[in-house]
Short mmCIF file of C-alpha atoms and ligand atoms in Angstrom, two decimals:
data_model
loop_
_atom_site.label_atom_id
_atom_site.label_comp_id
_atom_site.label_asym_id
_atom_site.label_seq_id
_atom_site.Cartn_x
_atom_site.Cartn_y
_atom_site.Cartn_z
CA MET A 10 4.05 -18.46 -2.19
CA THR A 11 0.68 -17.83 -0.75
CA SER A 12 -2.07 -16.04 -2.86
CA SER A 13 -1.48 -13.29 0.06
CA CYS A 14 1.73 -13.02 -0.93
CA LEU A 15 1.42 -12.35 -4.65
CA THR A 16 -1.20 -10.01 -4.03
CA ALA A 17 1.60 -7.96 -2.13
CA LEU A 18 4.04 -8.66 -5.43
CA GLN A 19 1.63 -7.14 -8.18
CA ARG A 20 1.21 -4.13 -5.68
CA ASN A 21 4.10 -2.76 -6.20
CA ILE A 22 4.77 -0.80 -2.83
CA SER A 23 6.83 1.79 -2.49
CA VAL A 24 8.34 2.38 0.82
CA MET A 25 8.79 6.63 2.97
CA TRP A 26 10.87 6.18 6.11
CA LYS A 27 10.69 8.92 8.67
CA THR A 28 14.68 8.39 8.78
CA VAL A 29 15.10 10.20 11.96
CA SER A 30 11.60 10.68 12.75
CA GLU A 31 11.09 14.75 13.98
CA ASP A 32 14.76 15.57 14.45
CA CYS A 33 15.95 18.21 12.53
CA ASN A 34 18.67 21.33 12.53
CA LEU A 35 16.29 23.87 11.28
CA ALA A 36 13.56 25.45 12.79
CA CYS A 37 10.96 26.24 10.45
CA ASP A 38 8.41 28.30 11.67
CA TYR A 39 5.72 26.53 9.56
CA CYS A 40 6.66 23.30 10.51
CA TYR A 41 4.17 21.29 12.78
CA TYR A 42 6.33 17.95 12.15
CA SER A 43 9.10 18.47 13.72
CA THR A 44 9.32 19.47 17.93
CA CYS A 45 12.86 20.06 18.64
CA GLY A 46 13.10 23.22 17.53
CA GLY A 47 16.15 22.78 15.53
CA LYS A 48 17.83 20.89 18.50
CA PRO A 49 18.01 17.55 17.53
CA GLY A 50 19.60 16.66 21.14
CA PRO A 51 23.09 14.53 21.32
CA LYS A 52 21.62 11.04 20.22
CA ILE A 53 19.58 11.04 17.03
CA ASN A 54 16.75 8.43 16.58
CA ARG A 55 18.10 6.85 14.21
CA ILE A 56 16.22 3.51 12.59
CA ASP A 57 17.43 0.79 14.45
CA SER A 58 19.78 -1.91 12.61
CA GLY A 59 17.79 -4.86 13.08
CA ILE A 60 14.59 -3.06 12.08
CA LEU A 61 16.19 -2.17 8.98
CA GLU A 62 17.47 -5.13 7.65
CA LYS A 63 14.22 -7.02 8.69
CA PHE A 64 12.53 -4.42 6.44
CA ILE A 65 14.83 -4.81 3.48
CA LYS A 66 14.82 -7.92 3.31
CA GLU A 67 11.33 -8.16 2.87
CA TYR A 68 10.44 -5.79 0.74
CA MET A 69 13.51 -6.96 -1.42
CA GLU A 70 12.33 -10.43 -1.41
CA MET A 71 8.80 -9.30 -2.59
CA SER A 72 10.05 -6.19 -4.71
CA ASN A 73 9.08 -7.94 -7.83
CA GLY A 74 11.97 -6.42 -9.99
CA ALA A 75 11.16 -2.84 -8.57
CA ALA A 76 12.14 -1.29 -5.33
CA THR A 77 11.59 2.32 -4.24
CA PHE A 78 12.96 4.24 -1.14
CA ALA A 79 12.15 8.05 -0.24
CA TRP A 80 14.25 8.86 2.65
CA GLN A 81 12.63 11.68 4.58
CA GLY A 82 12.93 13.22 8.12
CA GLY A 83 13.32 15.75 9.80
CA GLU A 84 16.37 15.68 8.34
CA PRO A 85 17.78 12.85 7.06
CA LEU A 86 21.04 13.08 6.63
CA LEU A 87 21.53 13.05 10.69
CA ALA A 88 21.52 10.15 10.24
CA GLY A 89 24.74 9.91 9.41
CA LEU A 90 26.87 8.59 6.10
CA ASP A 91 27.19 5.13 7.83
CA PHE A 92 23.63 4.75 8.56
CA PHE A 93 23.17 5.10 4.19
CA LYS A 94 26.10 3.24 3.41
CA GLU A 95 24.46 0.26 5.96
CA VAL A 96 21.04 1.05 3.86
CA VAL A 97 22.96 0.32 0.28
CA THR A 98 24.74 -2.28 1.78
CA LEU A 99 21.70 -4.29 2.83
CA GLN A 100 19.57 -3.36 -0.45
CA ALA A 101 22.66 -4.76 -2.56
CA LYS A 102 22.64 -8.16 -0.12
CA HIS A 103 19.01 -8.40 -0.48
CA ALA A 104 17.66 -7.03 -3.76
CA PRO A 105 17.01 -10.32 -6.39
CA LYS A 106 19.17 -9.94 -9.25
CA HIS A 107 18.02 -7.13 -11.67
CA THR A 108 16.19 -5.07 -9.30
CA MET A 109 15.90 -1.61 -10.35
CA ILE A 110 16.49 -0.05 -7.15
CA SER A 111 15.57 3.84 -6.73
CA ASN A 112 16.40 6.24 -3.46
CA THR A 113 14.92 9.55 -3.02
CA LEU A 114 15.76 11.61 -0.12
CA GLN A 115 14.71 15.45 1.16
CA THR A 116 17.19 16.99 2.67
CA ASN A 117 17.06 21.16 3.72
CA GLY A 118 20.26 20.68 2.12
CA THR A 119 22.68 22.75 4.79
CA LEU A 120 24.59 19.76 5.77
CA ILE A 121 25.57 18.20 2.21
CA ASN A 122 29.02 18.45 1.66
CA ASP A 123 31.60 16.34 -0.64
CA GLU A 124 31.27 13.24 0.87
CA TRP A 125 27.70 12.70 1.07
CA ALA A 126 27.50 14.37 -2.53
CA ASP A 127 30.18 11.72 -3.98
CA PHE A 128 27.85 9.21 -1.66
CA PHE A 129 24.76 10.59 -3.26
CA LYS A 130 26.34 10.45 -7.30
CA LYS A 131 28.10 7.02 -6.58
CA TYR A 132 24.58 5.21 -5.55
CA ASN A 133 22.71 7.43 -7.59
CA PHE A 134 20.36 9.26 -5.22
CA LEU A 135 17.76 11.64 -6.44
CA ILE A 136 17.53 14.31 -4.24
CA GLY A 137 15.00 17.08 -3.42
CA VAL A 138 16.25 20.15 -1.28
CA SER A 139 13.77 22.35 0.44
CA LEU A 140 14.26 25.80 -0.84
CA ASP A 141 11.24 28.29 -0.29
CA GLY A 142 12.56 31.40 -2.75
CA PRO A 143 15.74 33.69 -3.08
CA LYS A 144 17.90 35.29 -0.12
CA GLU A 145 15.09 37.09 1.78
CA ILE A 146 12.02 34.55 1.37
CA HIS A 147 13.71 31.81 2.13
CA ASP A 148 15.44 33.31 5.42
CA ALA A 149 12.33 34.41 7.07
CA ARG A 150 10.79 31.37 7.49
CA ARG A 151 13.81 28.50 7.42
CA ILE A 152 15.49 29.24 10.06
CA THR A 153 18.14 27.68 12.59
CA SER A 154 17.55 27.67 16.18
CA ARG A 155 18.42 30.67 16.72
CA GLY A 156 16.61 32.08 14.48
CA GLN A 157 19.44 32.40 11.35
CA GLY A 158 18.44 31.99 7.70
CA SER A 159 19.89 28.87 6.01
CA PHE A 160 19.96 30.09 2.67
CA ASP A 161 23.51 29.96 2.62
CA ARG A 162 24.16 26.82 4.22
CA VAL A 163 21.32 25.34 1.47
CA MET A 164 22.89 27.06 -1.46
CA ARG A 165 26.66 25.55 -0.36
CA GLY A 166 24.85 21.98 0.26
CA ILE A 167 23.47 22.65 -3.69
CA ASN A 168 26.98 23.76 -4.85
CA HIS A 169 27.94 20.60 -3.65
CA LEU A 170 25.40 18.46 -5.30
CA ARG A 171 26.56 20.10 -8.77
CA LYS A 172 30.12 20.06 -8.58
CA GLN A 173 29.05 15.86 -8.64
CA GLN A 174 26.46 16.13 -10.93
CA VAL A 175 24.38 14.51 -8.45
CA ASP A 176 20.28 14.85 -9.83
CA PHE A 177 18.36 17.19 -7.43
CA ASN A 178 15.09 18.95 -7.22
CA VAL A 179 13.70 21.93 -5.51
CA LEU A 180 10.68 21.93 -3.35
CA THR A 181 9.15 24.96 -2.12
CA VAL A 182 6.27 25.28 0.61
CA VAL A 183 4.05 28.22 -0.83
CA HIS A 184 3.04 30.05 2.67
CA LYS A 185 1.97 33.75 3.10
CA GLY A 186 5.38 35.40 2.48
CA ASN A 187 5.83 33.37 -1.25
CA VAL A 188 2.40 33.25 -2.32
CA ALA A 189 2.48 36.55 -4.20
CA LYS A 190 5.68 36.22 -5.71
CA ALA A 191 5.50 33.36 -8.09
CA ALA A 192 7.35 35.10 -10.99
CA GLU A 193 9.99 36.01 -7.93
CA LEU A 194 10.67 32.57 -7.59
CA LEU A 195 10.75 31.05 -10.61
CA ASN A 196 13.33 34.19 -12.13
CA PHE A 197 15.55 32.81 -9.20
CA TYR A 198 14.92 29.76 -9.76
CA GLU A 199 15.77 30.26 -13.67
CA SER A 200 18.75 31.91 -12.92
CA GLU A 201 20.24 29.23 -10.67
CA GLY A 202 19.56 26.56 -13.76
CA PHE A 203 17.38 24.71 -10.97
CA PRO A 204 15.81 22.30 -13.35
CA PHE A 205 13.30 20.68 -11.76
CA VAL A 206 10.86 22.29 -9.00
CA GLN A 207 7.65 21.44 -6.80
CA PHE A 208 5.76 23.48 -5.12
CA ILE A 209 3.45 22.09 -1.84
CA PRO A 210 0.89 24.59 -0.10
CA CYS A 211 1.88 25.24 3.52
CA MET A 212 -0.50 23.44 6.07
CA ASP A 213 -0.31 21.23 8.43
CA PHE A 214 0.59 17.64 7.53
CA ARG A 215 0.17 15.92 10.79
CA SER A 216 -2.86 16.19 12.62
CA GLN A 217 -5.92 14.74 11.19
CA GLU A 218 -8.46 15.68 14.46
CA VAL A 219 -7.21 19.18 13.16
CA ASP A 220 -10.39 21.87 13.00
CA PHE A 221 -11.64 22.50 9.43
CA PRO A 222 -10.03 24.51 7.48
CA GLY A 223 -7.99 25.73 9.89
CA ASN A 224 -4.40 24.61 9.92
CA TYR A 225 -3.92 26.39 6.17
CA GLU A 226 -1.81 29.46 5.66
CA ILE A 227 -3.65 30.82 2.27
CA THR A 228 -6.27 30.46 0.57
CA PRO A 229 -7.55 28.68 -2.18
CA GLU A 230 -7.57 31.72 -4.03
CA GLU A 231 -4.24 32.92 -3.33
CA TYR A 232 -2.67 29.47 -4.11
CA GLY A 233 -5.00 29.95 -7.50
CA GLU A 234 -3.60 32.91 -8.35
CA PHE A 235 0.11 32.08 -7.58
CA LEU A 236 -0.65 28.23 -9.92
CA CYS A 237 -1.78 30.93 -12.69
CA LYS A 238 1.18 33.26 -12.50
CA ALA A 239 3.50 29.72 -12.32
CA PHE A 240 1.68 28.74 -15.33
CA ASP A 241 2.86 31.63 -17.28
CA TYR A 242 5.88 31.71 -16.40
CA TRP A 243 6.13 27.59 -17.09
CA TYR A 244 3.85 28.06 -20.27
CA ASN A 245 6.54 30.06 -22.33
CA ASN A 246 5.00 30.73 -25.40
CA GLY A 247 4.53 26.76 -25.86
CA GLU A 248 8.28 26.24 -25.22
CA PRO A 249 7.98 25.22 -21.40
CA ARG A 250 11.17 25.86 -19.14
CA THR A 251 11.86 25.15 -15.83
CA SER A 252 10.40 21.87 -15.31
CA ILE A 253 7.16 22.45 -12.66
CA ARG A 254 6.04 19.37 -11.58
CA PHE A 255 2.55 20.50 -11.03
CA PHE A 256 2.53 21.51 -14.59
CA ASP A 257 4.36 18.46 -16.30
CA GLU A 258 1.72 16.09 -14.67
CA MET A 259 -1.13 18.30 -15.86
CA LEU A 260 0.17 18.23 -19.47
CA ASN A 261 0.65 14.35 -19.30
CA VAL A 262 -3.31 14.00 -18.97
CA TYR A 263 -3.28 16.32 -22.63
CA VAL A 264 -1.03 13.92 -23.38
CA ASN A 265 -3.77 10.83 -22.64
CA ARG A 266 -1.80 9.39 -19.88
CA ASP A 267 -3.09 9.69 -16.60
CA PRO A 268 -1.74 12.20 -14.08
CA GLY A 269 1.25 11.25 -11.75
CA LEU A 270 0.83 13.51 -8.80
CA CYS A 271 -0.48 11.54 -5.86
CA ILE A 272 -3.51 14.09 -5.34
CA HIS A 273 -4.70 14.18 -8.80
CA ARG A 274 -4.72 10.34 -9.66
CA ALA A 275 -7.75 8.57 -9.14
CA SER A 276 -6.38 6.41 -6.21
CA CYS A 277 -4.23 7.03 -3.49
CA PRO A 278 -0.53 5.30 -5.08
CA GLN A 279 -0.04 2.26 -1.99
CA THR A 280 2.80 3.89 0.09
CA ILE A 281 4.09 2.22 3.54
CA ILE A 282 5.00 5.66 5.55
CA LEU A 283 7.54 3.98 8.21
CA GLU A 284 8.66 6.14 11.16
CA GLN A 285 11.70 5.99 12.60
CA ASN A 286 10.83 3.28 15.05
CA GLY A 287 8.83 1.22 12.06
CA ASP A 288 5.43 2.16 13.08
CA ALA A 289 3.62 2.20 9.69
CA PHE A 290 1.28 4.50 8.13
CA PRO A 291 -0.89 5.05 4.53
CA CYS A 292 0.18 8.28 3.69
CA ASP A 293 2.93 11.36 4.60
CA PHE A 294 -0.16 13.29 5.75
CA PHE A 295 -1.76 10.29 7.93
CA ILE A 296 0.89 9.66 10.94
CA ASP A 297 -1.33 9.98 13.39
CA SER A 298 -2.05 7.17 15.98
CA ASP A 299 -5.94 6.78 14.30
CA TRP A 300 -4.27 5.87 11.49
CA LYS A 301 -1.65 3.32 12.42
CA ILE A 302 -1.71 -0.21 10.24
CA GLY A 303 1.12 -2.24 12.40
CA ASN A 304 5.03 -1.71 12.96
CA VAL A 305 7.29 -3.30 10.88
CA ALA A 306 9.92 -4.46 13.56
CA THR A 307 6.62 -6.55 14.55
CA HIS A 308 4.84 -7.50 11.98
CA SER A 309 5.07 -8.79 8.31
CA ILE A 310 4.82 -6.11 4.67
CA GLU A 311 1.24 -8.26 4.23
CA GLU A 312 0.23 -8.31 7.45
CA ILE A 313 0.72 -4.36 7.19
CA LEU A 314 -1.31 -3.99 3.65
CA SER A 315 -3.69 -5.96 4.64
CA HIS A 316 -4.86 -3.85 7.76
CA PRO A 317 -8.14 -2.87 7.92
CA LEU A 318 -7.63 0.59 8.18
CA TYR A 319 -5.25 0.16 4.92
CA GLU A 320 -8.36 -0.15 3.03
CA LYS A 321 -10.22 2.20 4.47
CA PHE A 322 -7.78 4.40 3.71
CA LEU A 323 -7.41 3.92 0.16
CA LYS A 324 -11.27 4.04 0.01
CA MET A 325 -11.28 7.07 0.78
CA LYS A 326 -9.76 9.05 -2.40
CA PRO A 327 -12.42 7.36 -4.49
CA THR A 328 -15.19 8.20 -2.41
CA LEU A 329 -15.59 11.43 -4.23
CA PRO A 330 -18.06 14.27 -3.01
CA GLU A 331 -21.24 14.91 -4.58
CA PRO A 332 -19.39 18.39 -7.23
CA CYS A 333 -16.50 16.77 -8.21
CA LYS A 334 -18.54 14.03 -9.99
CA SER A 335 -19.64 16.12 -12.22
CA CYS A 336 -16.93 18.26 -12.18
CA GLU A 337 -15.48 19.24 -16.26
CA TRP A 338 -11.43 18.81 -14.48
CA LYS A 339 -12.86 15.40 -12.85
CA LYS A 340 -10.01 13.75 -15.54
CA LEU A 341 -7.21 15.94 -14.11
CA CYS A 342 -8.06 16.29 -10.90
CA HIS A 343 -9.56 13.54 -9.53
CA GLY A 344 -11.08 15.19 -5.81
CA GLY A 345 -8.10 16.23 -4.70
CA CYS A 346 -6.15 15.23 -1.83
CA PRO A 347 -8.37 12.99 1.43
CA ARG A 348 -6.22 15.08 3.58
CA ASN A 349 -7.67 18.19 2.44
CA ARG A 350 -11.48 17.80 2.44
CA LYS A 351 -13.73 17.48 5.68
CA TRP A 352 -14.83 14.04 6.25
CA SER A 353 -18.19 12.82 7.51
CA ASP A 354 -17.54 10.49 11.23
CA ASP A 355 -18.18 7.31 8.86
CA LEU A 356 -15.53 8.41 6.10
CA MET A 357 -18.17 7.97 3.77
CA THR A 358 -19.06 11.69 2.69
CA SER A 359 -16.94 14.28 2.83
CA GLU A 360 -16.67 18.22 1.19
CA VAL A 361 -14.60 19.20 -1.85
CA ASP A 362 -10.69 19.81 -1.55
CA TYR A 363 -10.36 22.85 0.17
CA PHE A 364 -8.10 23.98 -2.93
CA CYS A 365 -10.64 23.13 -4.87
CA ALA A 366 -11.25 26.74 -5.72
CA SER A 367 -7.57 26.98 -6.78
CA TYR A 368 -7.52 23.57 -8.88
CA LYS A 369 -10.36 24.87 -10.52
CA GLN A 370 -8.76 28.51 -11.47
CA VAL A 371 -5.79 26.75 -13.20
CA TYR A 372 -7.53 24.56 -14.61
CA GLY A 373 -9.42 26.97 -16.53
CA TYR A 374 -7.14 29.64 -17.51
CA ALA A 375 -4.69 27.45 -18.35
CA ASP A 376 -6.87 24.74 -20.70
CA GLU A 377 -6.50 26.12 -23.87
CA ARG A 378 -3.27 26.33 -23.96
CA MET A 379 -2.65 23.10 -22.83
CA SER A 380 -5.06 21.51 -25.31
CA LYS A 381 -2.73 23.23 -27.78
CA LEU A 382 0.93 22.61 -26.32
CA GLY A 383 -0.63 18.67 -25.72
CA ASP A 384 -1.53 18.47 -29.19
CA LYS A 385 1.90 19.44 -30.23
CA VAL A 386 3.22 16.99 -27.52
CA ARG A 387 0.93 14.02 -28.76
CA ALA A 388 1.20 14.61 -32.81
CA ARG A 389 5.68 14.95 -32.20
CA LEU A 390 5.27 11.43 -29.99
CA PHE A 391 3.12 9.90 -32.57
CA GLN A 392 5.39 10.78 -35.65
CA GLN A 393 8.37 9.92 -33.64
CA ASN A 394 7.03 6.47 -33.21
CA VAL A 395 5.23 6.19 -36.47
CA GLU A 396 8.92 6.06 -38.33
CA ARG A 397 10.33 3.85 -35.14
CA TYR A 398 7.99 0.98 -34.76
CA PHE A 399 5.26 1.15 -37.78
CA LYS A 400 7.90 2.01 -40.59
CA GLY A 401 6.47 5.14 -41.29
CA LYS A 402 2.63 3.85 -41.99
CA LEU A 403 -0.60 4.15 -39.91
CA PRO A 404 -0.90 2.01 -37.66
CA GLN A 405 -4.17 -0.96 -37.34
CA ARG A 406 -7.31 0.51 -35.08
CA ASN A 407 -6.54 -1.75 -32.36
CA ASP A 408 -2.63 -1.24 -32.30
CA HIS A 409 -1.61 0.28 -29.26
CA CYS A 410 -1.41 3.98 -30.19
CA PRO A 411 1.97 5.10 -31.11
CA CYS A 412 1.71 8.36 -28.63
CA GLY A 413 2.60 5.86 -25.70
CA SER A 414 -0.55 6.32 -24.48
CA GLY A 415 -1.05 2.70 -24.04
CA LYS A 416 -4.68 3.46 -24.98
CA LYS A 417 -5.53 1.16 -28.53
CA TYR A 418 -4.94 3.41 -31.50
CA LYS A 419 -8.74 4.00 -32.12
CA GLN A 420 -9.86 5.46 -28.57
CA CYS A 421 -6.72 7.82 -28.83
CA CYS A 422 -5.10 9.70 -31.65
CA VAL A 423 -7.09 8.63 -34.38
CA THR A 424 -8.48 11.81 -34.71
CA LEU A 425 -4.70 13.68 -34.38
CA SER A 426 -3.23 15.10 -37.77
CA LEU A 427 -0.46 14.84 -38.00
CA LYS A 428 0.04 17.55 -40.85
CA GLN A 429 0.50 19.58 -37.00
CA GLU A 430 3.63 20.90 -36.47
CA VAL A 431 5.77 19.32 -34.67
S1 LIG B 8 -3.69 11.51 1.31
FE1 LIG B 8 -3.08 12.91 -0.59
S2 LIG B 8 -1.01 13.21 -0.18
FE2 LIG B 8 -1.50 10.82 0.71
S3 LIG B 8 -1.72 9.77 -1.23
FE3 LIG B 8 -3.39 10.36 -1.17
S4 LIG B 8 -4.32 11.77 -2.28
FE4 LIG B 8 -1.75 11.84 -1.95
S1 LIG B 9 -11.37 20.56 -8.85
FE1 LIG B 9 -13.27 20.61 -7.37
S2 LIG B 9 -14.82 19.81 -7.98
FE2 LIG B 9 -13.11 19.24 -9.15
S3 LIG B 9 -12.49 17.24 -9.21
FE3 LIG B 9 -11.31 18.57 -8.69
S4 LIG B 9 -12.02 18.84 -5.96
FE4 LIG B 9 -13.64 18.36 -7.51
#
């Protein structure tokens, strides 16, 4: 094994594949990725079987016990069930023994039937369904090529997932039509019993050489207000309800863990984004010919990972703008997403993230309650693990902290009172 192979093994790379490129059966009016207008045509741009197997084999060889695949589109279900049956067969064929294989799939939900749901359940796929709120809100923007709303079809798809007990979450694009309606969205999600919700602000996800900040549909102030209202709902007097990813991950930081959302981690995760034809890019928001780092049909994963552009990309996030370096919220935010910063031509300096003001607003608004909740959660974990792993006695200062943060006890919960209400 070469030293470069070892490097890749240690990296734990995950993969996102744009399964059918831009092909989609919806024509959401804010979508900048798909250009087929909801009419994908008779021949779907599916990943070629040869490329699929070459990549899965190589990826599995360096999987290091865990292989993570994300399937996106366009609308990935247009690839057909046989395509995904081929995927799981190839994964099983090439996975070393005891490899944890995880598949997530982001769909508009309209094509899910019992057969799909059955398959997802059998192979343990985690499904993300795009839904922008209750019917009137969703149908205003997520439409078919004929301009009809897709809400009823999405809910039918969700019901198939429910029936087969498939794990799923809801992804909501926050745009002009719902940014002032956080409570309405969340009441609806709660009434439907959706357990996990994620928000993503509406913007042009694709082009990199766009005018800044011209491609954002909502203002930082609107998004900040939305997050504050959503926080009030989520916090629920210290008993969080409906898991909202932004706040779950924020709470993680108050429990002494690292942020989980890529935009708030110290560095961008090492992912390879693949177009249906095998072209590789460093991030879903950097699918642009200027950021192409190879093609899996002709390059090895190692060659792709060592492309100079990949290195350049990974340096962007930690190259913080001046205001971030001394920001009181740095630990929660880490400068946001490089995609939302306006960069100098040499990529050495940038302005702050377009949504900086939104983050500052919600961090300040939520801080006191998050601190209280974080202490409560930490104390509960601490107590449970002291019982479980330390026979009820306090650990030594250099032991791993029982709260599970991975830090030493002396650097973590040593000051935390066990007498807190847990
Ligand atoms: S560029 Fe932004 S979206 Fe892409 S991985 Fe980095 S933080 Fe995440
Ligand atoms: S809140 Fe703004 S200034 Fe602070 S780290 Fe985030 S982007 Fe930077």
